[in-house]
XYZ file of C-alpha atoms in Angstrom:
367
model
C -36.103 46.990 30.614
C -34.513 43.784 29.244
C -36.368 40.560 29.994
C -34.452 38.224 32.299
C -34.342 34.518 32.402
C -33.155 32.029 35.017
C -30.296 29.504 34.132
C -31.816 26.031 34.523
C -28.559 24.742 36.030
C -27.083 27.407 38.339
C -30.214 29.562 38.902
C -28.522 32.866 37.899
C -30.800 35.629 36.688
C -29.532 37.175 33.454
C -30.820 38.969 30.344
C -32.253 36.544 27.748
C -29.814 37.681 25.150
C -26.848 36.675 27.408
C -27.873 33.004 27.497
C -28.858 30.227 25.156
C -31.817 27.898 24.878
C -31.009 24.268 24.426
C -33.747 21.592 24.204
C -36.314 24.039 25.626
C -34.136 24.968 28.585
C -32.342 28.259 29.216
C -28.735 28.265 30.291
C -25.974 30.809 30.925
C -22.934 30.444 28.758
C -20.770 28.877 31.502
C -23.331 26.218 32.346
C -24.027 25.421 28.620
C -20.334 24.799 28.069
C -20.235 22.662 31.217
C -23.217 20.507 30.240
C -22.893 20.253 26.389
C -20.358 19.581 23.735
C -20.380 19.604 19.888
C -20.293 16.285 18.025
C -16.851 15.967 16.427
C -18.298 14.448 13.220
C -21.532 16.322 12.412
C -21.187 19.424 14.641
C -24.469 18.955 16.480
C -24.653 20.128 20.096
C -25.306 17.245 22.427
C -25.480 16.686 26.206
C -21.985 15.976 27.611
C -23.456 12.961 29.589
C -24.678 11.379 26.226
C -21.356 11.747 24.517
C -20.488 8.369 22.895
C -16.982 9.422 22.045
C -14.158 10.877 24.206
C -13.428 14.249 25.742
C -11.350 15.113 22.707
C -13.645 13.427 20.140
C -17.213 13.859 21.387
C -19.848 12.007 19.290
C -23.543 11.866 19.061
C -25.252 8.418 18.970
C -25.839 8.419 15.149
C -22.340 9.450 14.243
C -20.740 6.888 16.573
C -22.983 4.128 15.180
C -22.142 5.071 11.561
C -18.508 5.816 11.789
C -16.921 4.552 15.040
C -16.512 1.639 17.294
C -14.272 0.690 20.306
C -11.442 -1.687 20.533
C -12.714 -4.983 21.869
C -9.582 -5.322 23.932
C -8.710 -1.926 25.513
C -11.928 0.064 24.735
C -10.114 2.802 22.740
C -12.310 4.802 20.350
C -11.702 3.805 16.731
C -12.724 5.283 13.408
C -13.969 2.567 11.057
C -10.883 3.108 8.850
C -8.482 2.409 11.740
C -9.890 -1.003 12.743
C -7.586 -4.046 12.649
C -9.401 -7.362 12.796
C -8.114 -10.452 14.607
C -10.644 -13.134 13.657
C -13.952 -11.557 14.936
C -12.335 -8.936 17.250
C -12.101 -5.255 16.187
C -8.820 -3.954 17.561
C -6.683 -0.836 17.663
C -3.212 -1.170 16.210
C -1.517 -1.519 19.570
C -3.748 -4.349 20.656
C -3.652 -6.015 17.256
C 0.204 -5.836 17.241
C 0.221 -7.401 20.697
C -2.104 -10.210 19.709
C 0.074 -10.975 16.687
C 3.209 -11.125 18.848
C 1.648 -14.017 20.604
C 1.201 -15.877 17.372
C 3.303 -17.358 14.650
C 5.955 -15.292 12.930
C 3.989 -15.831 9.666
C 0.949 -13.688 9.822
C -2.360 -14.306 8.177
C -3.066 -13.017 4.676
C -5.062 -10.005 6.013
C -2.328 -8.722 8.338
C -2.013 -5.018 7.753
C 0.415 -3.120 9.982
C 0.669 0.636 9.927
C 3.338 1.444 7.269
C 6.772 2.506 8.437
C 8.591 4.625 5.843
C 12.280 4.238 5.271
C 14.352 6.657 3.309
C 13.404 9.960 1.675
C 10.090 10.326 -0.234
C 7.839 10.884 -1.862
C 8.665 7.820 -4.076
C 8.468 4.783 -1.915
C 8.527 1.087 -3.018
C 7.020 -1.784 -1.099
C 7.887 -5.312 -2.202
C 5.866 -8.543 -1.827
C 8.209 -11.513 -2.541
C 6.671 -14.974 -2.560
C 8.875 -17.993 -1.876
C 7.890 -21.648 -1.890
C 9.043 -25.248 -1.410
C 10.939 -24.635 1.895
C 7.897 -24.910 4.245
C 5.509 -22.427 5.822
C 7.858 -22.574 8.808
C 7.859 -19.855 11.494
C 11.375 -20.702 12.625
C 12.619 -20.285 9.037
C 10.742 -17.098 8.633
C 12.262 -15.791 11.838
C 15.726 -16.527 10.607
C 15.190 -14.780 7.314
C 13.476 -11.705 8.910
C 16.180 -11.553 11.573
C 18.582 -10.451 8.888
C 16.416 -7.465 7.940
C 14.816 -6.623 11.295
C 17.368 -5.700 13.881
C 18.512 -2.722 16.028
C 14.857 -1.972 16.714
C 13.948 -1.628 12.984
C 11.115 -3.660 11.482
C 11.745 -3.448 7.802
C 9.762 -6.489 6.693
C 7.315 -9.160 7.837
C 6.047 -12.538 6.659
C 2.503 -13.496 5.606
C 0.607 -16.576 4.603
C -0.301 -16.791 0.941
C -2.882 -19.382 -0.228
C -1.446 -19.474 -3.721
C 1.766 -21.089 -2.430
C 2.188 -24.801 -1.821
C 4.678 -24.780 1.042
C 6.066 -21.358 1.676
C 5.158 -17.722 2.572
C 5.732 -14.161 1.337
C 8.012 -11.459 2.639
C 6.508 -7.972 2.608
C 8.581 -4.853 3.118
C 7.518 -1.648 4.549
C 7.693 1.325 2.067
C 11.315 2.214 1.239
C 12.944 4.646 -1.167
C 14.922 3.022 -3.985
C 18.152 4.218 -2.329
C 17.151 2.480 0.902
C 16.402 -0.761 -0.862
C 19.825 -0.595 -2.550
C 21.996 0.577 0.335
C 20.296 -0.261 3.647
C 17.854 -3.196 3.200
C 20.124 -6.272 3.351
C 18.556 -8.034 0.385
C 21.625 -10.127 -0.480
C 21.677 -11.671 3.069
C 17.910 -12.187 3.047
C 17.892 -13.916 -0.317
C 21.031 -15.967 0.395
C 19.461 -17.275 3.595
C 16.170 -18.089 1.885
C 18.025 -20.254 -0.665
C 20.104 -21.959 2.033
C 16.961 -22.905 3.789
C 15.594 -24.685 0.675
C 13.243 -21.949 -0.662
C 12.822 -21.176 -4.357
C 10.853 -18.463 -6.079
C 11.463 -18.358 -9.855
C 11.911 -22.127 -10.034
C 8.795 -22.983 -8.042
C 6.405 -21.661 -10.676
C 3.927 -20.494 -8.036
C 5.647 -17.254 -6.956
C 5.326 -13.610 -7.899
C 7.330 -10.406 -7.176
C 4.957 -7.488 -6.686
C 6.141 -3.857 -6.455
C 3.937 -1.194 -4.811
C 4.688 2.467 -5.625
C 3.249 5.277 -3.499
C 0.636 7.338 -5.445
C 2.070 10.560 -3.894
C 5.184 9.803 -5.927
C 3.242 11.197 -8.895
C 2.143 14.447 -7.325
C 0.245 15.833 -4.360
C -3.016 16.393 -6.457
C -5.165 13.554 -7.555
C -5.276 15.028 -11.098
C -1.555 14.878 -11.453
C -1.343 11.402 -10.026
C -3.939 10.082 -12.463
C -2.217 11.647 -15.467
C 1.030 9.948 -14.599
C -0.708 6.660 -13.812
C -2.428 6.799 -17.213
C 0.969 7.120 -18.926
C 2.211 3.998 -16.895
C -0.768 1.990 -18.135
C -0.097 3.134 -21.699
C 3.610 2.335 -21.490
C 2.824 -1.216 -20.193
C 0.299 -1.818 -22.965
C 2.538 -0.398 -25.706
C 5.550 -2.463 -24.569
C 3.690 -5.562 -23.443
C 5.885 -8.093 -25.355
C 9.094 -6.673 -23.973
C 7.764 -6.468 -20.418
C 6.439 -10.074 -20.766
C 9.996 -11.149 -21.599
C 11.306 -9.011 -18.665
C 8.812 -10.619 -16.297
C 9.993 -14.144 -16.893
C 6.344 -15.240 -16.832
C 4.323 -16.936 -19.642
C 1.490 -15.205 -21.329
C -0.951 -17.715 -19.642
C 0.413 -16.902 -16.179
C -0.036 -13.158 -16.789
C -3.564 -13.672 -18.004
C -4.410 -15.384 -14.710
C -2.433 -13.245 -12.256
C -1.628 -9.921 -13.935
C -3.857 -9.478 -17.000
C -3.640 -6.499 -19.276
C -6.155 -3.793 -19.687
C -6.011 -3.562 -23.446
C -4.396 -1.051 -25.717
C -6.096 2.300 -26.297
C -4.841 5.227 -28.470
C -4.654 7.638 -25.524
C -3.299 7.082 -21.945
C -6.392 8.582 -20.309
C -8.669 6.109 -22.242
C -6.816 3.138 -20.752
C -7.109 4.609 -17.277
C -10.872 5.319 -17.797
C -11.315 1.704 -18.860
C -9.432 0.517 -15.818
C -11.511 2.638 -13.468
C -14.813 1.351 -14.801
C -14.472 -1.790 -12.900
C -12.309 -3.921 -15.204
C -13.061 -7.627 -14.700
C -9.479 -8.500 -13.593
C -9.876 -6.649 -10.262
C -6.524 -6.630 -8.481
C -5.200 -9.432 -10.679
C -4.078 -6.971 -13.270
C -0.710 -5.963 -14.640
C -0.864 -2.656 -12.699
C -3.360 -3.017 -9.795
C -5.179 0.295 -9.082
C -7.424 -0.897 -6.250
C -5.199 0.295 -3.323
C -5.946 3.838 -2.276
C -2.308 4.644 -1.299
C -0.344 2.719 -3.951
C -0.262 1.278 -7.451
C 0.970 -2.310 -7.650
C 3.081 -3.698 -10.461
C 2.165 -7.475 -10.553
C 3.766 -8.741 -13.743
C 6.971 -10.128 -12.360
C 7.843 -13.740 -11.548
C 9.318 -14.295 -8.213
C 13.054 -14.451 -7.716
C 15.709 -15.106 -5.067
C 18.438 -13.755 -7.283
C 19.671 -10.455 -5.989
C 20.455 -8.847 -9.319
C 17.023 -9.717 -10.732
C 15.174 -8.314 -7.708
C 17.168 -5.022 -7.848
C 16.788 -4.745 -11.651
C 13.064 -5.111 -11.267
C 12.898 -2.272 -8.811
C 15.063 -0.160 -11.092
C 12.850 -0.870 -14.080
C 9.723 0.172 -12.154
C 11.553 3.324 -11.002
C 12.511 4.100 -14.626
C 8.876 3.601 -15.844
C 7.794 6.002 -13.071
C 10.304 8.560 -14.339
C 9.013 8.321 -17.811
C 5.379 8.683 -16.687
C 6.198 11.629 -14.398
C 8.532 13.704 -16.561
C 7.307 13.017 -20.124
C 4.061 14.196 -21.768
C 1.440 11.921 -23.242
C 2.784 12.538 -26.720
C 6.414 11.878 -25.651
C 5.407 8.541 -24.004
C 3.474 7.544 -27.090
C 6.425 8.335 -29.368
C 9.004 6.460 -27.116
C 10.325 3.183 -28.575
C 11.657 0.377 -26.428
C 15.151 0.986 -27.750
C 14.958 4.615 -26.619
C 13.663 3.567 -23.246
C 16.437 1.042 -22.518
C 19.133 3.271 -23.902
C 18.337 5.591 -20.985
C 18.781 2.836 -18.448
C 22.244 3.296 -16.761
C 21.917 1.298 -13.528
C 24.376 -1.682 -13.732
C 21.930 -4.265 -12.272
C 19.224 -3.239 -14.737
C 21.576 -3.095 -17.685
C 22.896 -6.611 -16.730
C 19.402 -8.067 -16.485
C 18.240 -6.474 -19.734
C 21.197 -8.026 -21.503
C 20.479 -11.435 -19.930
C 16.926 -11.227 -21.247
C 18.137 -9.968 -24.715
C 16.183 -6.689 -24.230
C 19.140 -4.311 -24.443
C 20.781 -2.726 -27.491
C 24.116 -4.366 -26.661
C 25.171 -7.916 -26.982
C 23.740 -10.476 -24.547
C 25.840 -11.716 -21.615
C 26.211 -14.989 -19.761
C 23.145 -15.684 -17.666
C 23.280 -16.922 -14.110
C 20.647 -19.311 -12.896
C 17.395 -17.942 -11.481
C 16.387 -19.257 -8.059
């Protein structure tokens, strides 16, 4: 005859094999499910009353302490990677966004909203455009952003930048190249900035940074790194031409967007970069962001054709890195590269900088 046990919670008598012992107590299945849960992170069974998480994300004490916290405003459970800081407060995105609405239009340097993607992926471009000399003025920022953010769409935001004397930077959410060209009202934005007294190229303090989504180079990390290695090789091989394209001086690049140094193989440059190169994020192609790579070489501009040409150049470099082999990239000359550039804005700019195979053209003033 099977030995019977008594459930410590409901008192039911049942065969021992039909129940479970937990912390030296015997329970029937129904009572065990009522009284305990499994930690979402480590999988350990814990008492329901000691759950430090939520009903949907139960957590033991150690996992909560190591990986989670709660929003200081609303109490929502937050994974460490989802925390947004407002001074000393750890907030969820909703509470952080609400706190920022009560502040100046120009957010602090560490402002990090959840990305909103515009256009078709997987290749998205995010722009950081610094402008100076017009004032770190919230009303001016609101006027400029009002041209891009309307009809319920937040395409861009403004941030403080300590490298500027009297201005701010405009940061876009990730957009496809087509969206930048045909839906983001860059001409209106830049025209308004100039009218309000801002300058970018002429200020000498400003940069134009272009982020590219890593997933643009493949879904697997191995594929992404192979393409990124070819980008680094291309930049090193054609450094002099890209320096001319960037409108920066060699000294400025050394400070804000230094090179990694030429190596014979693309993968060798990437390995050098991944070993903690001393430039950190202040490198020609910043690799420190987990979701993007950042082209940092370019001088700021409020000239529409230059901004669009810069995006088109980065897009063309991405094409080369994605669709050509290491050997093909190594063999490619600058003349071959630019001869494949067909976009009118890019061709115009390459001619202006005397980087194209055709005759130069009349150059309009940079702003």
